[in-house]
mmCIF file of C-alpha atoms in Angstrom:
data_model
loop_
_atom_site.group_PDB
_atom_site.id
_atom_site.type_symbol
_atom_site.label_atom_id
_atom_site.label_comp_id
_atom_site.label_asym_id
_atom_site.label_seq_id
_atom_site.Cartn_x
_atom_site.Cartn_y
_atom_site.Cartn_z
ATOM 1 C CA MET A 1 0.000 0.000 0.000
ATOM 2 C CA ALA A 2 1.315 3.441 -0.908
ATOM 3 C CA ARG A 3 1.199 6.454 1.373
ATOM 4 C CA TYR A 4 0.695 9.955 0.025
ATOM 5 C CA ILE A 5 2.419 12.679 2.005
ATOM 6 C CA ASP A 6 1.571 16.361 1.641
ATOM 7 C CA ILE A 7 4.580 18.606 2.091
ATOM 8 C CA SER A 8 3.659 22.191 2.654
ATOM 9 C CA PHE A 9 5.154 25.367 3.916
ATOM 10 C CA LYS A 10 3.810 28.849 4.373
ATOM 11 C CA LYS A 11 5.720 32.004 3.926
ATOM 12 C CA THR A 12 4.477 35.466 3.035
ATOM 13 C CA VAL A 13 6.927 37.735 1.292
ATOM 14 C CA LYS A 14 6.386 41.483 0.967
ATOM 15 C CA ILE A 15 6.879 42.836 -2.554
ATOM 16 C CA ASP A 16 6.621 46.595 -3.026
ATOM 17 C CA SER A 17 4.422 46.884 -6.111
ATOM 18 C CA ASP A 18 0.854 47.919 -6.902
ATOM 19 C CA ASN A 19 0.774 45.608 -9.915
ATOM 20 C CA LEU A 20 -0.137 42.021 -8.997
ATOM 21 C CA GLN A 21 1.542 40.422 -12.006
ATOM 22 C CA GLU A 22 4.747 42.361 -11.369
ATOM 23 C CA ALA A 23 4.667 41.376 -7.681
ATOM 24 C CA ILE A 24 4.238 37.683 -8.523
ATOM 25 C CA LYS A 25 7.034 37.854 -11.097
ATOM 26 C CA THR A 26 9.359 39.558 -8.586
ATOM 27 C CA ALA A 27 8.491 37.034 -5.858
ATOM 28 C CA LYS A 28 9.258 34.129 -8.214
ATOM 29 C CA GLU A 29 12.540 35.687 -9.294
ATOM 30 C CA GLU A 30 13.540 36.215 -5.658
ATOM 31 C CA PHE A 31 12.461 32.739 -4.626
ATOM 32 C CA TYR A 32 14.510 31.032 -7.312
ATOM 33 C CA GLN A 33 17.724 32.805 -6.323
ATOM 34 C CA PRO A 34 19.817 30.121 -4.543
ATOM 35 C CA GLU A 35 20.702 32.321 -1.579
ATOM 36 C CA THR A 36 17.092 33.493 -1.146
ATOM 37 C CA GLN A 37 15.765 29.963 -1.467
ATOM 38 C CA LYS A 38 18.093 28.697 1.230
ATOM 39 C CA LYS A 39 17.157 31.591 3.545
ATOM 40 C CA LEU A 40 13.417 31.100 2.974
ATOM 41 C CA LEU A 41 13.588 27.359 3.522
ATOM 42 C CA ASN A 42 15.392 27.937 6.823
ATOM 43 C CA GLU A 43 12.702 30.415 7.926
ATOM 44 C CA VAL A 44 9.553 28.492 7.042
ATOM 45 C CA ASN A 45 7.778 25.809 8.963
ATOM 46 C CA VAL A 46 7.670 22.781 6.674
ATOM 47 C CA THR A 47 5.025 20.215 7.565
ATOM 48 C CA PHE A 48 4.721 16.596 6.495
ATOM 49 C CA LYS A 49 1.371 14.848 6.875
ATOM 50 C CA GLU A 50 -0.417 11.975 5.272
ATOM 51 C CA ASN A 51 -3.019 12.716 2.639
ATOM 52 C CA PRO A 52 -5.668 10.041 3.285
ATOM 53 C CA ILE A 53 -8.007 11.308 0.580
ATOM 54 C CA ILE A 54 -6.251 9.694 -2.393
ATOM 55 C CA ARG A 55 -6.387 6.177 -0.950
ATOM 56 C CA LYS A 56 -9.976 6.612 0.298
ATOM 57 C CA GLN A 57 -11.200 7.938 -3.060
ATOM 58 C CA ALA A 58 -9.368 5.156 -4.895
ATOM 59 C CA GLU A 59 -10.998 2.505 -2.676
ATOM 60 C CA THR A 60 -14.466 3.984 -3.229
ATOM 61 C CA ILE A 61 -14.059 4.255 -7.004
ATOM 62 C CA ALA A 62 -12.558 0.743 -7.191
ATOM 63 C CA ARG A 63 -15.698 -0.586 -5.471
ATOM 64 C CA LEU A 64 -17.758 1.066 -8.235
ATOM 65 C CA TYR A 65 -15.651 -0.703 -10.886
ATOM 66 C CA GLN A 66 -15.281 -4.063 -9.118
ATOM 67 C CA LYS A 67 -17.189 -6.028 -11.776
ATOM 68 C CA GLU A 68 -14.537 -6.857 -14.361
ATOM 69 C CA SER A 69 -17.152 -7.271 -17.091
ATOM 70 C CA GLU A 70 -18.217 -3.630 -16.659
ATOM 71 C CA PHE A 71 -14.706 -2.212 -16.287
ATOM 72 C CA SER A 72 -13.010 -0.113 -18.944
ATOM 73 C CA GLN A 73 -9.736 1.739 -18.407
ATOM 74 C CA ASP A 74 -10.858 4.410 -20.880
ATOM 75 C CA ASN A 75 -14.120 4.852 -18.987
ATOM 76 C CA LEU A 76 -12.234 5.105 -15.695
ATOM 77 C CA GLN A 77 -9.834 7.699 -17.136
ATOM 78 C CA GLU A 78 -12.744 9.776 -18.444
ATOM 79 C CA PHE A 79 -14.491 9.533 -15.053
ATOM 80 C CA LEU A 80 -11.361 10.778 -13.270
ATOM 81 C CA ASP A 81 -10.909 13.590 -15.798
ATOM 82 C CA VAL A 82 -14.382 14.857 -14.909
ATOM 83 C CA LEU A 83 -13.822 14.599 -11.150
ATOM 84 C CA PHE A 84 -10.276 15.863 -10.664
ATOM 85 C CA GLY A 85 -8.544 18.902 -12.097
ATOM 86 C CA SER A 86 -5.042 18.172 -10.902
ATOM 87 C CA ASP A 87 -3.107 15.780 -13.130
ATOM 88 C CA GLU A 88 -0.923 14.704 -10.201
ATOM 89 C CA VAL A 89 -3.950 13.753 -8.081
ATOM 90 C CA LYS A 90 -5.621 12.075 -11.047
ATOM 91 C CA ILE A 91 -2.588 9.935 -11.815
ATOM 92 C CA ASN A 92 -2.154 8.910 -8.171
ATOM 93 C CA ILE A 93 -5.822 7.959 -7.797
ATOM 94 C CA TYR A 94 -5.831 6.123 -11.135
ATOM 95 C CA ASN A 95 -2.783 4.053 -10.202
ATOM 96 C CA GLU A 96 -4.196 3.291 -6.752
ATOM 97 C CA ILE A 97 -7.517 2.183 -8.261
ATOM 98 C CA LEU A 98 -5.746 -0.185 -10.645
ATOM 99 C CA LYS A 99 -3.641 -1.622 -7.802
ATOM 100 C CA ILE A 100 -6.749 -2.138 -5.656
ATOM 101 C CA LEU A 101 -8.654 -3.766 -8.519
ATOM 102 C CA LYS A 102 -5.729 -6.095 -9.191
ATOM 103 C CA THR A 103 -5.009 -7.061 -5.572
ATOM 104 C CA ASP A 104 -8.419 -6.878 -3.851
ATOM 105 C CA TYR A 105 -10.718 -7.768 -6.750
ATOM 106 C CA HIS A 106 -8.297 -10.092 -8.598
ATOM 107 C CA PHE A 107 -8.358 -8.379 -11.972
ATOM 108 C CA GLU A 108 -5.764 -10.251 -14.005
ATOM 109 C CA ASP A 109 -4.948 -8.238 -17.123
ATOM 110 C CA LEU A 110 -4.694 -4.633 -15.980
ATOM 111 C CA ASN A 111 -1.920 -2.529 -17.426
ATOM 112 C CA ILE A 112 -0.832 -0.621 -14.341
ATOM 113 C CA LYS A 113 1.083 2.555 -15.181
ATOM 114 C CA ILE A 114 3.222 3.492 -12.217
#
């Protein structure tokens, strides 16, 4: 079983600009400077916690697709495209669903893309 860990950190940086796009551009430029990056990473509180949602959603969707005769990988992919906007989340859930179907529901010929 895979575990999904969210890594997050919060840091607010003041940028002197009235223009939002300019402020974002300046913040990105500052962030990607090696010395600034190191300083920011030392100042922020980085948290690591499990994301239980991916596994739980995968288990629920796998239950919906547990009948091999009704299963279609294309149909599953289309279903996930409708539900999830993030490609990273979609890929993780898709791979988890296929693993669950193969191990828990004994699907034999699934092409698992991991």
